[in-house]
XYZ file of C-alpha atoms in Angstrom:
652
model
C -21.867 -13.762 -22.693
C -19.262 -15.204 -25.032
C -19.013 -17.429 -28.075
C -16.567 -20.314 -28.381
C -15.398 -22.497 -31.214
C -17.179 -25.835 -31.527
C -14.278 -27.313 -33.502
C -10.725 -26.534 -34.551
C -10.865 -23.815 -37.205
C -8.066 -22.985 -39.640
C -7.133 -19.458 -40.659
C -9.396 -17.814 -43.247
C -12.601 -19.840 -42.722
C -16.210 -18.680 -42.421
C -17.413 -19.431 -38.892
C -21.056 -18.339 -39.207
C -23.679 -18.696 -41.912
C -24.977 -15.547 -43.575
C -26.729 -13.593 -40.819
C -29.619 -11.248 -41.562
C -30.037 -8.216 -39.293
C -32.684 -7.791 -36.624
C -32.749 -4.098 -37.433
C -30.843 -1.668 -39.617
C -30.860 1.881 -40.933
C -28.926 4.077 -43.314
C -27.101 7.099 -41.976
C -28.874 10.391 -42.676
C -26.275 11.335 -45.298
C -27.149 8.238 -47.371
C -30.951 8.348 -47.207
C -31.186 10.104 -50.587
C -28.508 8.062 -52.355
C -29.059 4.453 -51.231
C -31.953 2.032 -50.957
C -33.250 1.946 -47.389
C -33.998 -1.785 -47.662
C -30.897 -3.296 -49.294
C -28.353 -0.429 -49.026
C -27.599 -0.544 -52.773
C -26.898 2.767 -54.590
C -29.915 4.433 -56.169
C -30.096 5.565 -59.764
C -32.773 8.251 -58.825
C -33.859 10.979 -58.580
C -37.431 10.321 -57.474
C -39.496 13.427 -58.276
C -42.777 11.837 -57.200
C -41.420 11.009 -53.715
C -40.526 14.199 -51.816
C -38.848 12.624 -48.789
C -36.933 9.431 -47.950
C -36.917 6.548 -47.471
C -36.264 5.641 -51.102
C -36.131 2.121 -52.525
C -34.404 0.608 -55.524
C -37.219 -1.778 -56.487
C -40.849 -2.662 -55.720
C -39.805 -5.740 -53.648
C -37.598 -3.557 -51.441
C -40.400 -1.034 -51.030
C -42.923 -3.756 -50.205
C -40.542 -5.258 -47.651
C -39.560 -2.185 -45.658
C -42.238 0.420 -46.261
C -44.766 -1.190 -43.852
C -42.156 -1.269 -41.077
C -41.197 2.324 -41.777
C -44.774 3.442 -41.179
C -45.546 1.142 -38.239
C -42.348 1.615 -36.215
C -43.210 5.196 -35.182
C -40.149 6.665 -36.915
C -42.417 8.871 -39.013
C -43.357 10.634 -35.752
C -39.772 11.505 -34.846
C -39.096 15.247 -35.039
C -36.653 16.156 -37.848
C -33.989 17.175 -35.343
C -34.103 13.743 -33.700
C -33.769 11.621 -36.829
C -30.660 9.421 -36.701
C -29.722 5.931 -37.857
C -29.552 4.684 -34.243
C -33.008 5.985 -33.304
C -34.607 4.590 -36.461
C -32.946 1.211 -35.901
C -34.066 1.205 -32.249
C -37.693 1.914 -33.192
C -37.644 -0.838 -35.814
C -36.117 -3.278 -33.341
C -38.774 -2.391 -30.761
C -41.503 -2.896 -33.353
C -40.770 -6.628 -33.625
C -39.361 -7.328 -30.137
C -40.275 -6.286 -26.626
C -37.879 -6.187 -23.653
C -37.784 -9.380 -21.593
C -38.051 -9.445 -17.772
C -34.230 -9.533 -17.739
C -34.303 -6.249 -19.702
C -32.775 -7.873 -22.771
C -34.172 -7.160 -26.217
C -34.138 -10.046 -28.706
C -31.571 -11.714 -26.443
C -29.285 -8.669 -26.660
C -27.688 -6.946 -23.705
C -28.968 -3.363 -23.477
C -26.438 -2.183 -20.891
C -28.815 0.707 -20.218
C -28.203 0.942 -16.454
C -24.492 1.573 -17.040
C -24.932 3.779 -20.097
C -27.354 6.085 -18.331
C -25.519 6.251 -14.991
C -22.166 8.101 -15.164
C -20.001 6.915 -12.303
C -16.378 7.343 -13.382
C -14.877 10.574 -11.998
C -12.032 10.685 -14.501
C -14.486 10.605 -17.389
C -17.434 12.307 -15.728
C -17.753 15.048 -18.361
C -17.812 12.526 -21.224
C -20.208 10.316 -19.272
C -22.561 13.234 -18.774
C -22.570 13.953 -22.513
C -23.355 10.328 -23.384
C -26.039 10.061 -20.719
C -27.640 13.298 -21.890
C -27.644 12.116 -25.517
C -29.303 8.856 -24.489
C -31.854 10.723 -22.380
C -32.795 13.052 -25.249
C -32.887 10.249 -27.818
C -35.012 7.974 -25.638
C -37.392 10.865 -24.886
C -37.877 11.514 -28.620
C -38.481 7.794 -29.179
C -40.999 7.619 -26.337
C -42.908 10.598 -27.716
C -43.069 8.990 -31.160
C -44.085 5.574 -29.754
C -46.869 7.093 -27.642
C -48.219 8.970 -30.647
C -48.068 5.871 -32.841
C -49.837 3.677 -30.254
C -52.254 6.357 -29.117
C -51.280 5.960 -25.466
C -49.963 8.366 -22.814
C -46.227 8.929 -22.774
C -45.451 7.510 -19.341
C -42.490 5.972 -17.532
C -43.134 2.502 -18.979
C -42.908 3.769 -22.559
C -39.788 5.788 -21.730
C -38.033 2.789 -20.163
C -38.937 0.653 -23.163
C -37.493 3.287 -25.495
C -34.352 3.641 -23.355
C -33.708 -0.113 -23.378
C -34.157 -0.311 -27.157
C -31.936 2.707 -27.791
C -29.186 1.373 -25.516
C -29.443 -2.099 -27.077
C -28.743 -0.547 -30.480
C -25.898 1.613 -29.161
C -24.328 -1.454 -27.524
C -24.767 -3.981 -30.334
C -24.926 -2.100 -33.646
C -22.046 -2.382 -36.091
C -21.093 0.113 -38.784
C -21.906 -1.120 -42.281
C -19.400 -0.230 -45.019
C -19.648 -0.600 -48.775
C -16.990 -2.164 -50.996
C -14.976 1.054 -51.019
C -14.970 1.363 -47.221
C -17.578 4.140 -47.020
C -19.875 4.035 -43.991
C -23.462 3.471 -45.144
C -25.377 2.882 -41.933
C -25.726 0.518 -38.996
C -27.143 -2.958 -38.406
C -27.979 -5.013 -35.323
C -27.594 -8.793 -35.477
C -28.864 -11.577 -33.257
C -26.756 -13.124 -30.452
C -25.022 -15.456 -32.911
C -22.882 -12.438 -33.727
C -23.680 -9.923 -30.986
C -22.483 -12.250 -28.223
C -18.992 -12.333 -29.757
C -16.849 -10.294 -27.375
C -14.178 -7.733 -28.118
C -10.421 -8.250 -27.991
C -7.579 -5.965 -29.021
C -5.953 -9.115 -30.390
C -8.987 -10.802 -31.997
C -9.004 -14.118 -33.819
C -11.942 -13.269 -36.099
C -13.343 -10.459 -38.209
C -16.489 -10.028 -40.290
C -17.585 -8.979 -43.742
C -20.820 -7.552 -45.102
C -22.777 -8.866 -48.061
C -24.790 -6.174 -49.814
C -25.515 -8.009 -53.075
C -28.864 -9.695 -53.556
C -27.345 -13.086 -54.352
C -24.358 -14.859 -52.844
C -23.126 -18.345 -52.101
C -24.216 -19.564 -48.690
C -21.197 -19.926 -46.358
C -20.521 -22.991 -44.269
C -22.418 -24.043 -41.158
C -22.270 -22.350 -37.781
C -18.984 -23.257 -36.062
C -19.415 -21.336 -32.806
C -21.680 -21.708 -29.792
C -22.311 -19.792 -26.571
C -20.352 -20.727 -23.480
C -20.983 -22.977 -21.532
C -23.282 -24.753 -24.023
C -20.503 -25.523 -26.479
C -21.141 -28.721 -28.383
C -24.855 -28.819 -27.576
C -25.629 -28.378 -31.240
C -27.352 -25.027 -31.060
C -26.745 -21.406 -30.370
C -28.486 -19.223 -27.816
C -31.078 -17.884 -30.265
C -30.662 -19.139 -33.786
C -30.687 -16.859 -36.781
C -33.454 -19.001 -38.324
C -35.808 -18.254 -35.429
C -35.147 -14.566 -35.801
C -35.530 -14.730 -39.559
C -39.248 -15.392 -39.091
C -39.609 -11.996 -37.448
C -37.296 -9.875 -39.580
C -37.531 -8.789 -43.165
C -34.738 -10.826 -44.664
C -33.467 -7.563 -46.156
C -30.668 -5.260 -45.140
C -26.914 -5.811 -44.992
C -25.984 -9.398 -44.163
C -22.915 -10.463 -42.224
C -20.491 -13.387 -42.087
C -17.867 -13.823 -39.339
C -14.509 -15.278 -40.420
C -11.381 -16.538 -38.678
C -8.145 -14.552 -39.072
C -6.118 -16.899 -36.865
C -6.123 -20.611 -36.243
C -8.721 -21.185 -33.488
C -8.625 -24.158 -31.163
C -11.719 -26.115 -30.206
C -13.299 -24.483 -27.151
C -11.323 -21.245 -27.601
C -13.271 -18.009 -27.265
C -13.992 -16.265 -30.558
C -13.405 -12.496 -30.513
C -13.600 -9.541 -32.891
C -12.406 -5.940 -32.579
C -14.929 -3.261 -31.602
C -12.444 -0.466 -32.335
C -9.395 0.303 -34.447
C -6.648 -1.868 -32.960
C -3.884 -0.056 -34.859
C -3.942 2.467 -32.015
C -2.126 2.692 -28.679
C -3.704 1.126 -25.618
C -4.866 4.438 -24.108
C -6.821 5.397 -27.231
C -8.418 1.962 -27.535
C -9.445 1.985 -23.889
C -10.899 5.470 -24.154
C -12.943 4.622 -27.264
C -14.260 1.378 -25.767
C -15.262 3.103 -22.554
C -16.863 6.053 -24.350
C -19.015 3.840 -26.554
C -19.556 0.620 -24.623
C -18.658 1.431 -21.003
C -16.183 -1.366 -20.404
C -12.449 -1.543 -19.765
C -10.760 -4.067 -22.018
C -8.822 -6.745 -20.121
C -7.635 -8.798 -23.081
C -4.151 -10.309 -23.073
C -2.721 -7.454 -25.120
C -4.138 -4.800 -22.775
C -3.040 -6.709 -19.652
C 0.569 -7.045 -20.823
C 3.094 -5.423 -18.488
C 5.363 -4.086 -19.752
C 3.434 -3.132 -22.872
C 3.704 -5.373 -25.892
C 6.214 -4.411 -28.580
C 3.404 -3.173 -30.842
C 1.834 -0.948 -28.185
C 5.277 0.419 -27.298
C 5.933 1.358 -30.917
C 2.487 2.848 -31.563
C 2.830 5.351 -28.725
C 6.587 5.910 -28.716
C 8.046 9.408 -28.747
C 11.753 9.621 -29.540
C 13.570 11.919 -27.115
C 16.909 13.549 -27.785
C 18.316 15.181 -24.664
C 20.808 18.035 -24.803
C 21.588 18.208 -21.081
C 24.072 16.097 -19.148
C 21.468 14.148 -17.163
C 19.318 13.110 -20.100
C 16.344 12.963 -17.763
C 12.748 13.818 -18.544
C 9.421 13.260 -16.840
C 6.491 11.160 -18.014
C 4.482 14.360 -17.767
C 6.690 15.986 -20.415
C 6.481 12.950 -22.677
C 2.670 12.860 -22.433
C 2.542 16.601 -23.113
C 4.758 16.141 -26.167
C 2.484 13.394 -27.442
C -0.592 15.616 -27.100
C 1.066 18.551 -28.829
C 2.419 16.450 -31.689
C -1.035 14.927 -32.105
C -2.581 18.387 -32.204
C -0.047 19.544 -34.803
C -0.822 16.639 -37.137
C -4.585 16.926 -36.622
C -4.437 20.662 -37.389
C -2.578 20.031 -40.649
C -5.045 17.355 -41.730
C -8.056 19.497 -40.798
C -6.629 22.385 -42.824
C -6.058 20.037 -45.769
C -9.649 18.802 -45.672
C -11.096 22.309 -45.390
C -8.742 24.282 -47.671
C -7.687 21.537 -50.073
C -4.017 22.478 -50.501
C -2.192 19.120 -50.805
C 1.257 20.611 -51.379
C 1.082 22.699 -48.195
C -0.153 19.626 -46.315
C 2.845 17.602 -47.512
C 5.316 20.313 -46.527
C 3.867 20.710 -43.029
C 3.555 16.989 -42.280
C 7.098 16.274 -43.421
C 8.354 19.144 -41.300
C 6.697 17.585 -38.239
C 8.139 14.163 -39.083
C 11.619 15.604 -39.573
C 11.827 18.256 -36.851
C 9.436 16.983 -34.195
C 7.976 19.360 -31.641
C 9.259 22.820 -32.382
C 8.838 24.286 -28.887
C 10.245 23.870 -25.398
C 8.111 22.054 -22.831
C 8.024 22.858 -19.155
C 7.177 20.875 -16.017
C 7.730 21.476 -12.293
C 11.496 21.250 -12.806
C 11.461 24.002 -15.387
C 11.891 24.065 -19.162
C 13.248 20.970 -20.846
C 16.145 21.044 -23.299
C 15.061 17.726 -24.787
C 13.762 17.412 -28.332
C 10.658 15.296 -28.847
C 10.054 13.541 -32.173
C 7.541 11.026 -33.432
C 8.856 7.485 -33.621
C 8.660 6.203 -37.240
C 6.196 3.517 -36.062
C 4.102 5.831 -33.866
C 0.430 5.729 -34.825
C 0.581 9.455 -35.655
C 3.448 8.726 -38.055
C 1.401 5.980 -39.714
C -1.493 8.411 -40.103
C 0.894 10.953 -41.622
C 2.237 8.396 -44.130
C -1.330 7.608 -45.202
C -2.130 11.277 -45.772
C 1.177 11.985 -47.522
C 0.703 9.101 -49.969
C -2.715 10.462 -50.875
C -1.746 14.147 -50.923
C 1.295 13.615 -53.169
C -0.893 11.671 -55.594
C -3.376 14.560 -55.656
C -0.490 16.996 -56.221
C 0.647 14.998 -59.249
C -2.855 14.924 -60.699
C -3.307 18.660 -60.162
C -0.047 19.446 -61.954
C -0.974 17.371 -65.000
C -4.487 18.801 -65.132
C -3.155 22.359 -65.359
C -1.107 21.793 -68.501
C 0.071 18.284 -69.265
C 2.069 19.527 -72.267
C 4.643 21.359 -70.155
C 7.684 19.164 -69.552
C 8.448 20.873 -66.217
C 5.020 20.002 -64.888
C 5.347 16.458 -66.168
C 8.680 15.981 -64.444
C 7.400 17.478 -61.181
C 4.264 15.346 -61.369
C 6.412 12.296 -61.933
C 8.467 13.142 -58.828
C 5.242 13.549 -56.838
C 3.978 10.170 -58.070
C 7.100 8.308 -57.017
C 7.088 10.064 -53.618
C 3.472 8.960 -53.201
C 4.483 5.392 -54.072
C 7.354 5.600 -51.573
C 5.040 6.630 -48.735
C 2.589 3.873 -49.665
C 5.397 1.335 -49.529
C 6.694 2.756 -46.240
C 3.204 2.525 -44.712
C 2.785 -1.086 -45.849
C 6.231 -2.082 -44.597
C 5.779 -0.335 -41.239
C 2.428 -1.947 -40.499
C 3.705 -5.324 -41.692
C 6.559 -4.986 -39.218
C 3.939 -4.578 -36.470
C 1.864 -7.384 -37.987
C 4.782 -9.757 -37.417
C 4.243 -9.267 -33.674
C 0.447 -8.827 -33.710
C -1.214 -10.913 -36.439
C -4.673 -9.510 -35.680
C -3.638 -6.384 -37.633
C -4.108 -8.409 -40.817
C -7.050 -6.404 -42.208
C -5.207 -3.078 -42.006
C -2.043 -4.598 -43.462
C -4.036 -6.073 -46.368
C -5.321 -2.624 -47.327
C -1.882 -1.043 -47.084
C -0.133 -3.681 -49.218
C -2.852 -3.380 -51.864
C -2.498 0.406 -51.776
C 1.276 0.138 -52.186
C 0.884 -2.302 -55.071
C -1.594 -0.096 -56.895
C 0.602 2.967 -56.409
C 3.707 1.203 -57.731
C 1.862 -0.216 -60.733
C 0.458 3.232 -61.493
C 3.992 4.634 -61.405
C 5.336 1.883 -63.666
C 2.605 2.707 -66.197
C 3.190 6.472 -66.043
C 3.304 8.201 -69.433
C 6.070 10.435 -68.078
C 8.603 7.617 -68.481
C 8.627 8.292 -72.220
C 9.016 12.065 -71.911
C 11.271 12.506 -68.886
C 14.957 11.738 -68.681
C 14.944 9.769 -65.408
C 18.340 9.508 -63.772
C 19.932 10.227 -67.129
C 18.402 7.120 -68.729
C 15.971 6.739 -71.641
C 13.113 4.230 -71.901
C 13.724 2.210 -75.092
C 11.175 -0.605 -74.782
C 8.637 -0.824 -71.945
C 7.044 -4.061 -73.144
C 10.273 -6.032 -73.037
C 10.877 -4.996 -69.439
C 7.368 -6.045 -68.415
C 7.629 -9.386 -70.191
C 11.086 -10.029 -68.764
C 10.223 -9.657 -65.111
C 6.792 -11.321 -65.092
C 8.163 -14.489 -66.643
C 10.939 -14.827 -64.069
C 8.941 -14.866 -60.820
C 6.613 -17.641 -59.691
C 5.612 -16.278 -56.267
C 2.881 -13.998 -57.638
C 1.335 -16.926 -59.525
C 1.488 -19.139 -56.441
C -0.172 -16.467 -54.299
C -2.845 -16.049 -56.938
C -3.477 -19.801 -56.863
C -3.862 -19.676 -53.070
C -6.418 -16.895 -53.426
C -8.325 -18.750 -56.148
C -8.443 -21.913 -54.028
C -10.102 -19.883 -51.287
C -8.216 -21.571 -48.457
C -4.718 -21.689 -47.035
C -3.496 -23.313 -43.829
C -1.415 -21.554 -41.197
C 1.865 -23.264 -42.075
C 1.593 -22.499 -45.798
C 0.617 -18.904 -45.040
C 3.702 -18.450 -42.880
C 5.922 -19.865 -45.622
C 4.388 -17.634 -48.287
C 4.724 -14.581 -46.011
C 8.396 -15.267 -45.346
C 9.122 -15.771 -49.029
C 7.198 -12.624 -49.898
C 9.194 -10.482 -47.468
C 12.499 -11.883 -48.741
C 11.534 -11.197 -52.329
C 10.113 -7.726 -51.696
C 13.057 -6.749 -49.504
C 15.471 -7.645 -52.279
C 13.606 -5.657 -54.936
C 13.035 -2.678 -52.643
C 16.748 -2.311 -51.912
C 17.293 -1.689 -55.616
C 14.571 0.942 -56.173
C 14.180 2.677 -52.808
C 16.795 5.291 -53.657
C 14.933 6.041 -56.884
C 11.544 6.288 -55.155
C 12.579 8.599 -52.332
C 13.949 11.172 -54.778
C 14.927 14.345 -52.904
C 12.548 13.920 -49.949
C 14.618 14.440 -46.746
C 12.325 12.446 -44.462
C 12.140 9.449 -46.784
C 15.918 9.531 -47.070
C 16.071 9.149 -43.292
C 14.244 5.820 -43.616
C 16.973 3.290 -44.315
C 14.689 0.436 -45.314
C 10.872 0.516 -45.634
C 10.568 -3.258 -45.326
C 13.091 -4.333 -42.694
C 12.596 -2.078 -39.667
C 15.356 -3.509 -37.530
C 17.221 -0.241 -38.144
C 14.553 1.777 -36.371
C 14.396 -0.008 -33.015
C 17.125 -0.234 -30.421
C 15.563 -1.567 -27.249
C 17.454 -0.086 -24.322
C 15.387 -1.757 -21.605
C 12.165 -3.682 -21.173
C 10.059 -0.555 -20.927
C 11.825 2.072 -23.036
C 12.647 2.371 -26.684
C 14.552 4.824 -28.798
C 15.080 5.363 -32.472
C 18.132 5.981 -34.589
C 17.415 8.533 -37.287
C 19.953 9.118 -40.027
C 18.952 12.131 -42.102
C 20.127 13.090 -45.574
C 21.958 9.845 -46.190
C 22.499 9.302 -49.897
C 21.478 6.167 -51.751
C 22.435 4.853 -55.152
C 19.987 3.224 -57.529
C 21.594 -0.108 -58.348
C 19.574 -2.129 -60.816
C 20.838 -5.076 -62.832
C 20.212 -8.835 -62.872
C 22.199 -11.897 -61.906
C 20.628 -15.198 -62.920
C 20.103 -17.922 -60.301
C 19.310 -21.028 -62.425
C 18.339 -23.171 -59.436
C 15.542 -20.724 -58.540
C 14.854 -19.501 -62.081
C 14.897 -15.869 -60.922
C 16.946 -12.773 -61.704
C 18.432 -10.652 -58.904
C 18.933 -6.893 -59.414
C 22.433 -5.510 -58.892
C 23.298 -2.330 -60.812
C 21.588 -0.105 -63.388
C 21.687 -0.848 -67.090
C 18.632 1.031 -68.414
C 15.372 2.618 -67.373
C 13.740 -0.630 -68.499
C 15.237 -2.231 -65.421
C 13.819 0.444 -63.132
C 10.360 0.010 -64.627
C 10.662 -3.775 -64.470
C 11.573 -3.708 -60.785
C 8.743 -1.296 -59.968
C 6.310 -3.511 -61.849
C 7.521 -6.648 -60.114
C 7.424 -4.937 -56.720
C 3.895 -3.654 -57.376
C 2.640 -7.081 -58.441
C 4.099 -8.729 -55.343
C 2.579 -6.123 -53.002
C -0.800 -6.340 -54.706
C -0.879 -10.140 -54.736
C 0.129 -10.467 -51.086
C -2.399 -7.834 -50.031
C -5.005 -9.807 -51.940
C -4.025 -12.973 -50.070
C -4.425 -11.193 -46.715
C -7.747 -9.802 -47.907
C -8.988 -13.259 -48.891
C -8.161 -14.517 -45.389
C -10.145 -11.667 -43.827
C -13.087 -11.397 -46.200
C -13.095 -14.462 -48.448
C -12.054 -15.018 -52.084
C -15.342 -13.615 -53.423
C -15.065 -10.273 -51.650
C -14.903 -7.083 -53.697
C -11.381 -6.321 -52.481
C -10.006 -9.683 -53.590
C -11.852 -9.686 -56.921
C -10.383 -6.252 -57.675
C -6.877 -7.547 -56.971
C -7.362 -10.630 -59.141
C -8.670 -8.491 -62.005
C -5.550 -6.312 -61.886
C -3.259 -9.344 -61.779
C -5.076 -10.905 -64.732
C -4.908 -7.660 -66.682
C -1.157 -7.393 -66.125
C -0.578 -10.993 -67.125
C -2.734 -10.687 -70.243
C -0.801 -7.560 -71.207
C 2.448 -9.519 -70.940
C 1.120 -12.394 -73.040
C -0.088 -9.931 -75.667
C 3.319 -8.230 -75.676
C 5.026 -11.575 -76.254
C 2.817 -12.314 -79.250
C 3.498 -8.864 -80.688
C 7.242 -9.304 -80.281
């Protein structure tokens, strides 16, 4: 099945009404902390109720408690309790499989899921099949006990179909901070939307009890497009479901033509093709054949995400694909080991040292194939997905390092200075991550949701740095901070792009042409500011000094042929911090040129942070709407900064 657009849809538009789930369940880890009916956080504890589910209010309890007791989930053994099994039992309580083996119009896919047939993945298939067999058996036992009937083949098949329908159609529900709360299954209005690694739509969850109703349904199943209805409407299902649980709205992230198929991503698309294909097969048992996956040679983005830079020390310069794949696996293992150690031990400084060593030195061992040991050196490409993961961890770990130093003794100047250095290194990695993913976004616009998060993260990190109390106690680059307020007031008043982006967000809509213009102007502006402060941000970090420009990545790619890429890495290159302003009256802006005072450094960091934050907010509003938590948070920060400037003006 597939869903197609019934009309031409601009970028950043809701394409479905608010959809209520057919079934849903919290993950086990959230049963004691969140309401089982509406997923809102609990204020608890509940001494009179020994075991979950817990509810936040009498209406929630009245709505879900009867289903909890009648769906047979209370008969599941403790070892079998999971969000997927609970959701499957609840779905089966209100719907029975049709003769076509669909449940509530949903594809169960149970014949494929329970029948491993792919030799190359036979071990993984066996594990999945065994998990389904055990889960369905536990469900069947509980159903038979609830109904008071023998546990026969008919009950087992019913349980298997329901379990597979949930595994195939459930989506992970996240809260406003991105934490996974549970799962939900929606009717075919959403569940019939197919996957693509280059999707034109995404979706958001609504967990609040009240919200504005989005626009009408703009998609229909193929080939019934334009018939005025969808396969099974959400209103028909609403009579059989609770009306509680996490609700969902699908939204366009690209301009969609009338009759064009609407697609979303079932997996993280900021991954190489092989990883996406493996995840999709492992969970859904299909091989993606979207345009991006079919591209031969690989698209630029997929090249970059998997690229290993190879420096050969022999005369032939030859290497086998086997060696390159082996290098990729070993580099991946190295990074995963460092991150696992960080999560278990909690030593952020050691994590930073080890990750930067991998980024700088690559694979520190010789590899061997049938031809013998290789003299080539294998390094992660700066845009490799492992590198992006490392940047994310480094930005976070350096921030933790800074906080730890200040918490020990914030009165010691040495600690303050070191913490300040850690904070600006964290900001540098955040900016590098945002710039790198934006570079990929230019070639693959479906990465918009990830890029939105990274630009917002960079903006918040830069604003935090510009507000650091260490500016007043540390002698940065031999300069003193005489007047922070004047620097803030100066730069805010001279740039109109942030205000224009904020207006676009507030309006709630932007067309494709205007978005492209704003994006181009944003990159020009941010590139100019970054050139003036990048040398200051990277401090004495060798790897960051090897990155010539975190915004314009033309330096990093030199395409030697249609199917190979290499990278030029210049290590330990020195940079000067050049910060001053030249007035351009026709544009009413000031351009930085050379340093005059620390005020100018702070002003540039503030301006850079505001631009990153505002643009990330614009991308977020396209993905999730202007009323989403992400966008509201961005607007609050922008308002707070502007109000601070206005207050400073009045004081001066």
